[in-house]
Coordinates of C-alpha atoms in Angstrom, one line a residue:
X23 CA 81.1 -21.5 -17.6
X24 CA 84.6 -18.7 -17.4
X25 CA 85.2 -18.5 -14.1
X26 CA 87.7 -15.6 -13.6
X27 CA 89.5 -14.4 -10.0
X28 CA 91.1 -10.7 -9.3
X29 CA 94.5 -13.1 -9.2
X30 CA 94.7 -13.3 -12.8
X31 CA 93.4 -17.6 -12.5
X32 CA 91.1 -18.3 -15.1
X33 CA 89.1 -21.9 -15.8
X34 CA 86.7 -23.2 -17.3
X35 CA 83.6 -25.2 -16.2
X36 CA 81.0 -27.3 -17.3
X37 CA 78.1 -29.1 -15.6
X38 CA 75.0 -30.7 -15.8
X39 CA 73.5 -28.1 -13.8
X40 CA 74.2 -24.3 -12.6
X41 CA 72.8 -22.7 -9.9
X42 CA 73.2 -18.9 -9.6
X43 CA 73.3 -18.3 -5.6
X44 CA 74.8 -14.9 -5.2
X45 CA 72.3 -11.9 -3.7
X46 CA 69.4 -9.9 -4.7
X47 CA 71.4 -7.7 -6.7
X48 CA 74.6 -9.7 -8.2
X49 CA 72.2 -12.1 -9.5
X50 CA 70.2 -9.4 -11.9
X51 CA 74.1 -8.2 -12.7
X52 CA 75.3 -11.6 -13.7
X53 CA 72.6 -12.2 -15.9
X54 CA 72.4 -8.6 -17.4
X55 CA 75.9 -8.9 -17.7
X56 CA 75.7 -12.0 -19.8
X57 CA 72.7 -11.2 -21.8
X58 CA 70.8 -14.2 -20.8
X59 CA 67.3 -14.7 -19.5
X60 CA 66.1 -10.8 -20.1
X61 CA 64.0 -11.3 -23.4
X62 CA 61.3 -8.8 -22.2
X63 CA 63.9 -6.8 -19.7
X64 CA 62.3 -8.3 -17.0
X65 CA 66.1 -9.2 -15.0
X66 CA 66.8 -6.5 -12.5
X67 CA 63.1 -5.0 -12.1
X68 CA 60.7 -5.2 -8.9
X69 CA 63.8 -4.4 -6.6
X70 CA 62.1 -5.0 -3.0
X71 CA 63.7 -4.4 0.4
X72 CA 62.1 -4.0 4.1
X73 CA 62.2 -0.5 4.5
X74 CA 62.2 1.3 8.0
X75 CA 61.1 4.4 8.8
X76 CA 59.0 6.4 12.1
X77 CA 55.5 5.8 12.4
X78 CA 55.2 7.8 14.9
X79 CA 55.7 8.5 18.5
X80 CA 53.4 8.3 21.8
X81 CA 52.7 11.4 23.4
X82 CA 51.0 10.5 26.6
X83 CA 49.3 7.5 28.5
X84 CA 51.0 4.4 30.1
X85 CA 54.5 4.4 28.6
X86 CA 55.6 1.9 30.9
X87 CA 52.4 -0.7 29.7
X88 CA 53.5 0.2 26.3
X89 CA 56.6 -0.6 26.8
X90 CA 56.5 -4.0 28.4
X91 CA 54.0 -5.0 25.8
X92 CA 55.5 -4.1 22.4
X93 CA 59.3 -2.9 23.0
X94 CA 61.0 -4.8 20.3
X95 CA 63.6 -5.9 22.6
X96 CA 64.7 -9.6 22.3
X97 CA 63.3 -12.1 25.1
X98 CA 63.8 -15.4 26.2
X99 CA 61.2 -18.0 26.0
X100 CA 61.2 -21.6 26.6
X101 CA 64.7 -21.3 25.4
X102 CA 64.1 -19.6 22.4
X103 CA 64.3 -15.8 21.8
X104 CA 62.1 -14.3 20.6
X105 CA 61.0 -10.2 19.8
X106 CA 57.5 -8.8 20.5
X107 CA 55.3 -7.0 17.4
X108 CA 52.6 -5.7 16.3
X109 CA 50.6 -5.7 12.5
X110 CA 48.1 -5.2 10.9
X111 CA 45.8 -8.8 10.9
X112 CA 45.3 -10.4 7.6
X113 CA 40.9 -9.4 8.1
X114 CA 42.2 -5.6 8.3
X115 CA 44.7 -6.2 5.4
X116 CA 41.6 -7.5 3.1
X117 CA 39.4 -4.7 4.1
X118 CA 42.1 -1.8 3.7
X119 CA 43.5 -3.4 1.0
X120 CA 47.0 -2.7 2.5
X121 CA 50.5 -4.6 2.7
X122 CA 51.5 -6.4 5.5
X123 CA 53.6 -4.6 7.8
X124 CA 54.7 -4.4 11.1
X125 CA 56.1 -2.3 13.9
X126 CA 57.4 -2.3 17.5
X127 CA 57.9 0.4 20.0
X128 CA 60.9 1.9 21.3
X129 CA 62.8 5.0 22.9
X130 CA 64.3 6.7 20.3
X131 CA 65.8 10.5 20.0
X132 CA 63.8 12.9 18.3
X133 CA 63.2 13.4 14.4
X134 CA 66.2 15.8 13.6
X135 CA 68.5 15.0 16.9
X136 CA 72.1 15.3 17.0
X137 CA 72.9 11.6 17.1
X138 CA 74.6 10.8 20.4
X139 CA 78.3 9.9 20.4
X140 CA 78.0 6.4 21.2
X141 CA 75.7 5.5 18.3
X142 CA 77.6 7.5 16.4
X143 CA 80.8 5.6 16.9
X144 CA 78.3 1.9 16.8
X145 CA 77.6 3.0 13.5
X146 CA 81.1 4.4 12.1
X147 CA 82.4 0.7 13.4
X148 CA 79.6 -0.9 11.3
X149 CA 79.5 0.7 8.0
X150 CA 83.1 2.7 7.6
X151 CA 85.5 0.1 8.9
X152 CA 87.6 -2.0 5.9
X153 CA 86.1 -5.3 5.7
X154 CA 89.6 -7.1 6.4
X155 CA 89.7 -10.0 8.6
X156 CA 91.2 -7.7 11.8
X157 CA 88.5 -5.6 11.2
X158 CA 85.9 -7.8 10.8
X159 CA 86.6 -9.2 14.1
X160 CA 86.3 -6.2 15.9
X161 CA 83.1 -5.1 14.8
X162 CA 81.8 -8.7 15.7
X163 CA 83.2 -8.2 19.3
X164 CA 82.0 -4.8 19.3
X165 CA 78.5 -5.9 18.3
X166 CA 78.3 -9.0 20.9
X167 CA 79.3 -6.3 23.9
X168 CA 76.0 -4.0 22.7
X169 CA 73.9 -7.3 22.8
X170 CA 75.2 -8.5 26.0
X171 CA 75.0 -4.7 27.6
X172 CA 71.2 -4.2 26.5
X173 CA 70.4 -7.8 27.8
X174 CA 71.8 -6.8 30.6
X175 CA 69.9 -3.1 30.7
X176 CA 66.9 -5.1 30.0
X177 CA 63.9 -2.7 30.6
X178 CA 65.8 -0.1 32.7
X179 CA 67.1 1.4 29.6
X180 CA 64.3 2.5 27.3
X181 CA 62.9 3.7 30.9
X182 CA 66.0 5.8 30.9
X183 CA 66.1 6.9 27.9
X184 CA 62.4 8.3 27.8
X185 CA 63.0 10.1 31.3
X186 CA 65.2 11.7 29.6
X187 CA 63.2 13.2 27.2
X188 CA 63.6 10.8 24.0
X189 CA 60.1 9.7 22.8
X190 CA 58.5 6.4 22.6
X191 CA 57.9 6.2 18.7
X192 CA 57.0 3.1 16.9
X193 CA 59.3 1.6 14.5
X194 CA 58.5 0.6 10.8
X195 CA 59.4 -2.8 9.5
X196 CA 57.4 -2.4 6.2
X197 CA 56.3 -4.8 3.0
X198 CA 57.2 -3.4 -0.1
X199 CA 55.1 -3.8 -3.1
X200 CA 56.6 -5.5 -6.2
X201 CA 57.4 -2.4 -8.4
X202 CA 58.7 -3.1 -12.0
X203 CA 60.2 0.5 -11.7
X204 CA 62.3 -0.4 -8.8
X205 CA 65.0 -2.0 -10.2
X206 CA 68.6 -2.8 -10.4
X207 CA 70.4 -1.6 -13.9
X208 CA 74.4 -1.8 -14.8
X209 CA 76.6 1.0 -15.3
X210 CA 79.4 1.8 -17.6
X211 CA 81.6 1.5 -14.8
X212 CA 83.5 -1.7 -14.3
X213 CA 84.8 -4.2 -11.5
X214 CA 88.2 -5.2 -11.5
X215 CA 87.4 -8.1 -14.0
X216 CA 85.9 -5.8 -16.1
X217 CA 82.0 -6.5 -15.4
X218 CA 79.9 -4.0 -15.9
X219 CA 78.7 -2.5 -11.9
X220 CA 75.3 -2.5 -10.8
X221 CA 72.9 0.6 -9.9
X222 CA 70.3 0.2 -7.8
X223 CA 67.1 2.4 -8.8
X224 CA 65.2 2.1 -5.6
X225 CA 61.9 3.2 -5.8
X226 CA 58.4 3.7 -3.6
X227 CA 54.5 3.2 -4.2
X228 CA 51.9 5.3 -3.1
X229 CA 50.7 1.8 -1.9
X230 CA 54.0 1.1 0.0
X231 CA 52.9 4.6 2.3
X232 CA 49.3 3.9 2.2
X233 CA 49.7 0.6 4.3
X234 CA 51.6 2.4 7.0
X235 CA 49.4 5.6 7.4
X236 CA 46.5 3.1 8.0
X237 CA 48.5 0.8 10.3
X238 CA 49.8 4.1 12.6
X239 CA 45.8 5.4 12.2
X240 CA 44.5 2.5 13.7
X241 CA 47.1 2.3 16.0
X242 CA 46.3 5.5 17.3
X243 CA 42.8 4.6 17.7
X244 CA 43.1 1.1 19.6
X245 CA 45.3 3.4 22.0
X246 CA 42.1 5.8 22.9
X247 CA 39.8 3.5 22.8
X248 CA 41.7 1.5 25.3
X249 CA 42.2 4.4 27.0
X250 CA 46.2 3.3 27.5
X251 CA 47.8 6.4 25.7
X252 CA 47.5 9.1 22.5
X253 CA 49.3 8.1 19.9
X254 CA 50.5 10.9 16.7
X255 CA 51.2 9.1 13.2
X256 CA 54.6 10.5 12.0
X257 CA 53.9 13.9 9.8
X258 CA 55.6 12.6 6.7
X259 CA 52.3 10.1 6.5
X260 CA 50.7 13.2 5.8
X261 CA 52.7 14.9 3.1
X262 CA 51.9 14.7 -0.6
X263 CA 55.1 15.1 -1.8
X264 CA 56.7 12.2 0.1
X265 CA 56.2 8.5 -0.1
X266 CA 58.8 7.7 2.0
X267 CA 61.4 8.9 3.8
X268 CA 63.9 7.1 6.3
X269 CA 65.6 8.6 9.3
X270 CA 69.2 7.8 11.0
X271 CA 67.9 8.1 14.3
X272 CA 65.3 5.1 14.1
X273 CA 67.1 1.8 14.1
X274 CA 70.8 0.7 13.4
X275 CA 69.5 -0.6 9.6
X276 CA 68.2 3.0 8.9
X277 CA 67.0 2.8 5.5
X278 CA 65.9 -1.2 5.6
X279 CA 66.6 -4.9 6.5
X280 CA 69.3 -5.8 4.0
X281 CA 67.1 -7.6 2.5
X282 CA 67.3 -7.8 -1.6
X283 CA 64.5 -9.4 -2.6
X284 CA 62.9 -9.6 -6.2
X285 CA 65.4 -9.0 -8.8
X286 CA 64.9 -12.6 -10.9
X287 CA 61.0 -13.3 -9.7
X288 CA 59.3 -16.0 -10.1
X289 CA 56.4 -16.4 -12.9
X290 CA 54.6 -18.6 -15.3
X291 CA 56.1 -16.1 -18.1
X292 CA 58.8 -14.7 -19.7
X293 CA 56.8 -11.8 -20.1
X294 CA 56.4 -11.2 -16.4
X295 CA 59.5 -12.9 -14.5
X296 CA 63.0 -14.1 -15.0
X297 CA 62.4 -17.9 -13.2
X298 CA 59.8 -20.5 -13.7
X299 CA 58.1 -22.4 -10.7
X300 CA 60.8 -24.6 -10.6
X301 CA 63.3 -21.4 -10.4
X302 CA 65.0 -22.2 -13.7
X303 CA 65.8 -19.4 -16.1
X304 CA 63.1 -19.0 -18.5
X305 CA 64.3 -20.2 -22.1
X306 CA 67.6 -21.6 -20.7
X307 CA 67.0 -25.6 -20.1
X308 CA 70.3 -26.3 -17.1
X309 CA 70.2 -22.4 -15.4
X310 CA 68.9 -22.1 -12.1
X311 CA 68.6 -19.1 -9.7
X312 CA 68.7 -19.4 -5.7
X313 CA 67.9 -16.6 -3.1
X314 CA 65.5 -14.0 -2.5
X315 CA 65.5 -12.8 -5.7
X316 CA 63.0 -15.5 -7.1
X317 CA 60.2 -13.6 -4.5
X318 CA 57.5 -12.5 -6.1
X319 CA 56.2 -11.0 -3.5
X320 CA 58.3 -10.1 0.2
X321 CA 56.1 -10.0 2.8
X322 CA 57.3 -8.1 6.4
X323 CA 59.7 -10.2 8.1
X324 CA 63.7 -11.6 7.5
X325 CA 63.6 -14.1 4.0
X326 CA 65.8 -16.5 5.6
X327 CA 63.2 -19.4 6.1
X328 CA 62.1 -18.5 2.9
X329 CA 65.5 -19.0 0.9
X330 CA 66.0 -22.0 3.0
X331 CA 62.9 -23.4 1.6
X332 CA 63.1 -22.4 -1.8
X333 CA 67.0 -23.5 -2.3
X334 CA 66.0 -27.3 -0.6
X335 CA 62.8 -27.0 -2.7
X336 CA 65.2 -26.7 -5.5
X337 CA 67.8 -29.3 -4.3
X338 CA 65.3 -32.2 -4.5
X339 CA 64.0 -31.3 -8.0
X340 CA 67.4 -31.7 -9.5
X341 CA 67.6 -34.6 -7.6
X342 CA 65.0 -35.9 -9.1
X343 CA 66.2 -34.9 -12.7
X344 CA 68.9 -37.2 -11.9
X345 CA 67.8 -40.1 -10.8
X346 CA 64.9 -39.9 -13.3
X347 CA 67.2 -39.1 -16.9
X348 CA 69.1 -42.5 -16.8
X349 CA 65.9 -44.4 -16.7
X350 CA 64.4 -41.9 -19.6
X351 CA 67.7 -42.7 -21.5
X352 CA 67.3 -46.8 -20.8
X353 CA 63.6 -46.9 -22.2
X354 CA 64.5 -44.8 -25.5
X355 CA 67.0 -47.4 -26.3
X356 CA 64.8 -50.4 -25.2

């Protein structure tokens, strides 16, 4: 292995054993990049996020209930915390034949608001800020006085907020299909080491918008039949042209979770995945890939636990490989 720094140090590697660890979407580059594991151009495809968009808002009935219930805010219980949701259950998920998906309620401005100045500012610290190391540490300050503030606010400030004329609208945390269309590809534009950049070619599924116009549908039922509130499905749901569309005004990851997932998946074939169940590179015997971008599928919520589980998973088969080629090695001579 070349390993090459922005410094100008250069060196050379070799192992047993790699391991490529690094994102959803460097991992499809690397590989791309070096021309290795793509035999059916299957590195870089079925690109999958957590998108967020508006499902919707409620328009009358008990906003207080509603609140209390589902607001997404974080809570404290038995000394964990923990944040309140709602989804579709896996019986409705058979018989709609929809993803798995799931929202929360909170007060948000509008669909086409003037953002107020101190998200505005929240946000400009976030995304616009130089990453140095000053910098970094005041966005992290920044972002621990917002959690402590709405711990502090607790339910006072959605209440607040919808007095004052924002709505209650329900907040998308979606699944994404796997879509070999959605994909990331490399540019002719290079990095300061001269490897090629990566594009991201994000795409939708008329399945993807499907799931959440049922979900917001049958939340709007429940609602009535409950007799708790009236509940009106966002109108993008309802617009041919559109299968998807995300909105600055609904959560402080607008357009998703961060969340690169799919890039190398896992399969029993070159044909149809980049990694084997063991998450080696297909056709390359010591070449292992790490992360989120071995799902095959992504299901609703953060992929933490699932790297975790994966990148162990893969720890103790090397392990194994190990402790198991001496042995191998003693019999053939014996």
């Amino acid at each position: 292995l070349s390993v090459s720094d922005i410094s100008g140090c250069n060196a050379s590697i070799k192992a047993k054993y790699y391991i490529l660890a690094a994102g959803g979407i460097d991992n499809a580059r690397l590989l791309l990049a070096s021309n290795i594991g793509n035999g059916h151009d299957q590195v870089g495809r079925y690109f999958m996020e957590h998108p967020h968009a508006r499902g919707g808002r409620v328009v009358s009935g008990r906003f207080w209930r509603l609140l209390k219930m589902l607001h997404g805010r974080m809570r404290d219980h038995d000394g964990h915390m923990h944040a309140p949701l709602i989804r579709s259950s896996a019986a409705m998920q058979a018989r709609e034949g929809i993803l798995n998906s799931a929202f929360s309620l909170a007060a948000r401005q509008a669909p086409q608001a003037s953002m107020v100045a101190p998200v505005k500012a929240y946000n400009g610290l976030k995304h616009k800020l130089s990453p140095t190391k000053a910098n970094r540490s005041l966005w992290l300050n920044v972002k621990k006085g917002m959690t402590r503030f709405n711990e502090m606010a607790g339910p006072l400030r959605p209440r607040t907020l919808i007095a004052a004329g924002w709505d209650l609208a329900a907040i998308i945390r979606a699944e994404q299909a796997p879509n070999p269309d959605s994909r990331v590809k490399l540019t002719k534009e290079t990095d300061a080491l001269g490897m090629p950049l990566a594009e991201l070619d994000w795409r939708f599924s008329e399945l993807d918008k499907h799931s959440i116009k049922v979900m917001m549908q049958e939340f709007a039922f429940q609602l009535e039949q409950m007799g708790i509130g009236r509940f009106d499905p966002a109108p993008w749901l309802d617009d041919a042209a559109t299968l998807w569309t995300t909105d600055p005004l609904i959560s402080a990851h607008a357009k998703g979770g961060y969340h690169h997932m799919g890039t190398t998946r896992m399969s029993g074939s070159s044909r149809t995945g980049v990694v084997d169940a063991d998450c080696r590179v297909h056709g390359v015997r010591n070449l292992y890939v790490a992360g989120s971008s071995v799902f095959a599928t992504s299901g609703w919520a953060n992929p933490t636990l699932g790297i975790m589980a994966l990148s162990l998973r893969l720890a103790d088969h090397l392990v194994r490989k190990q402790v198991q080629q001496p042995k191998q090695r003693v019999m053939a001579r014996a």
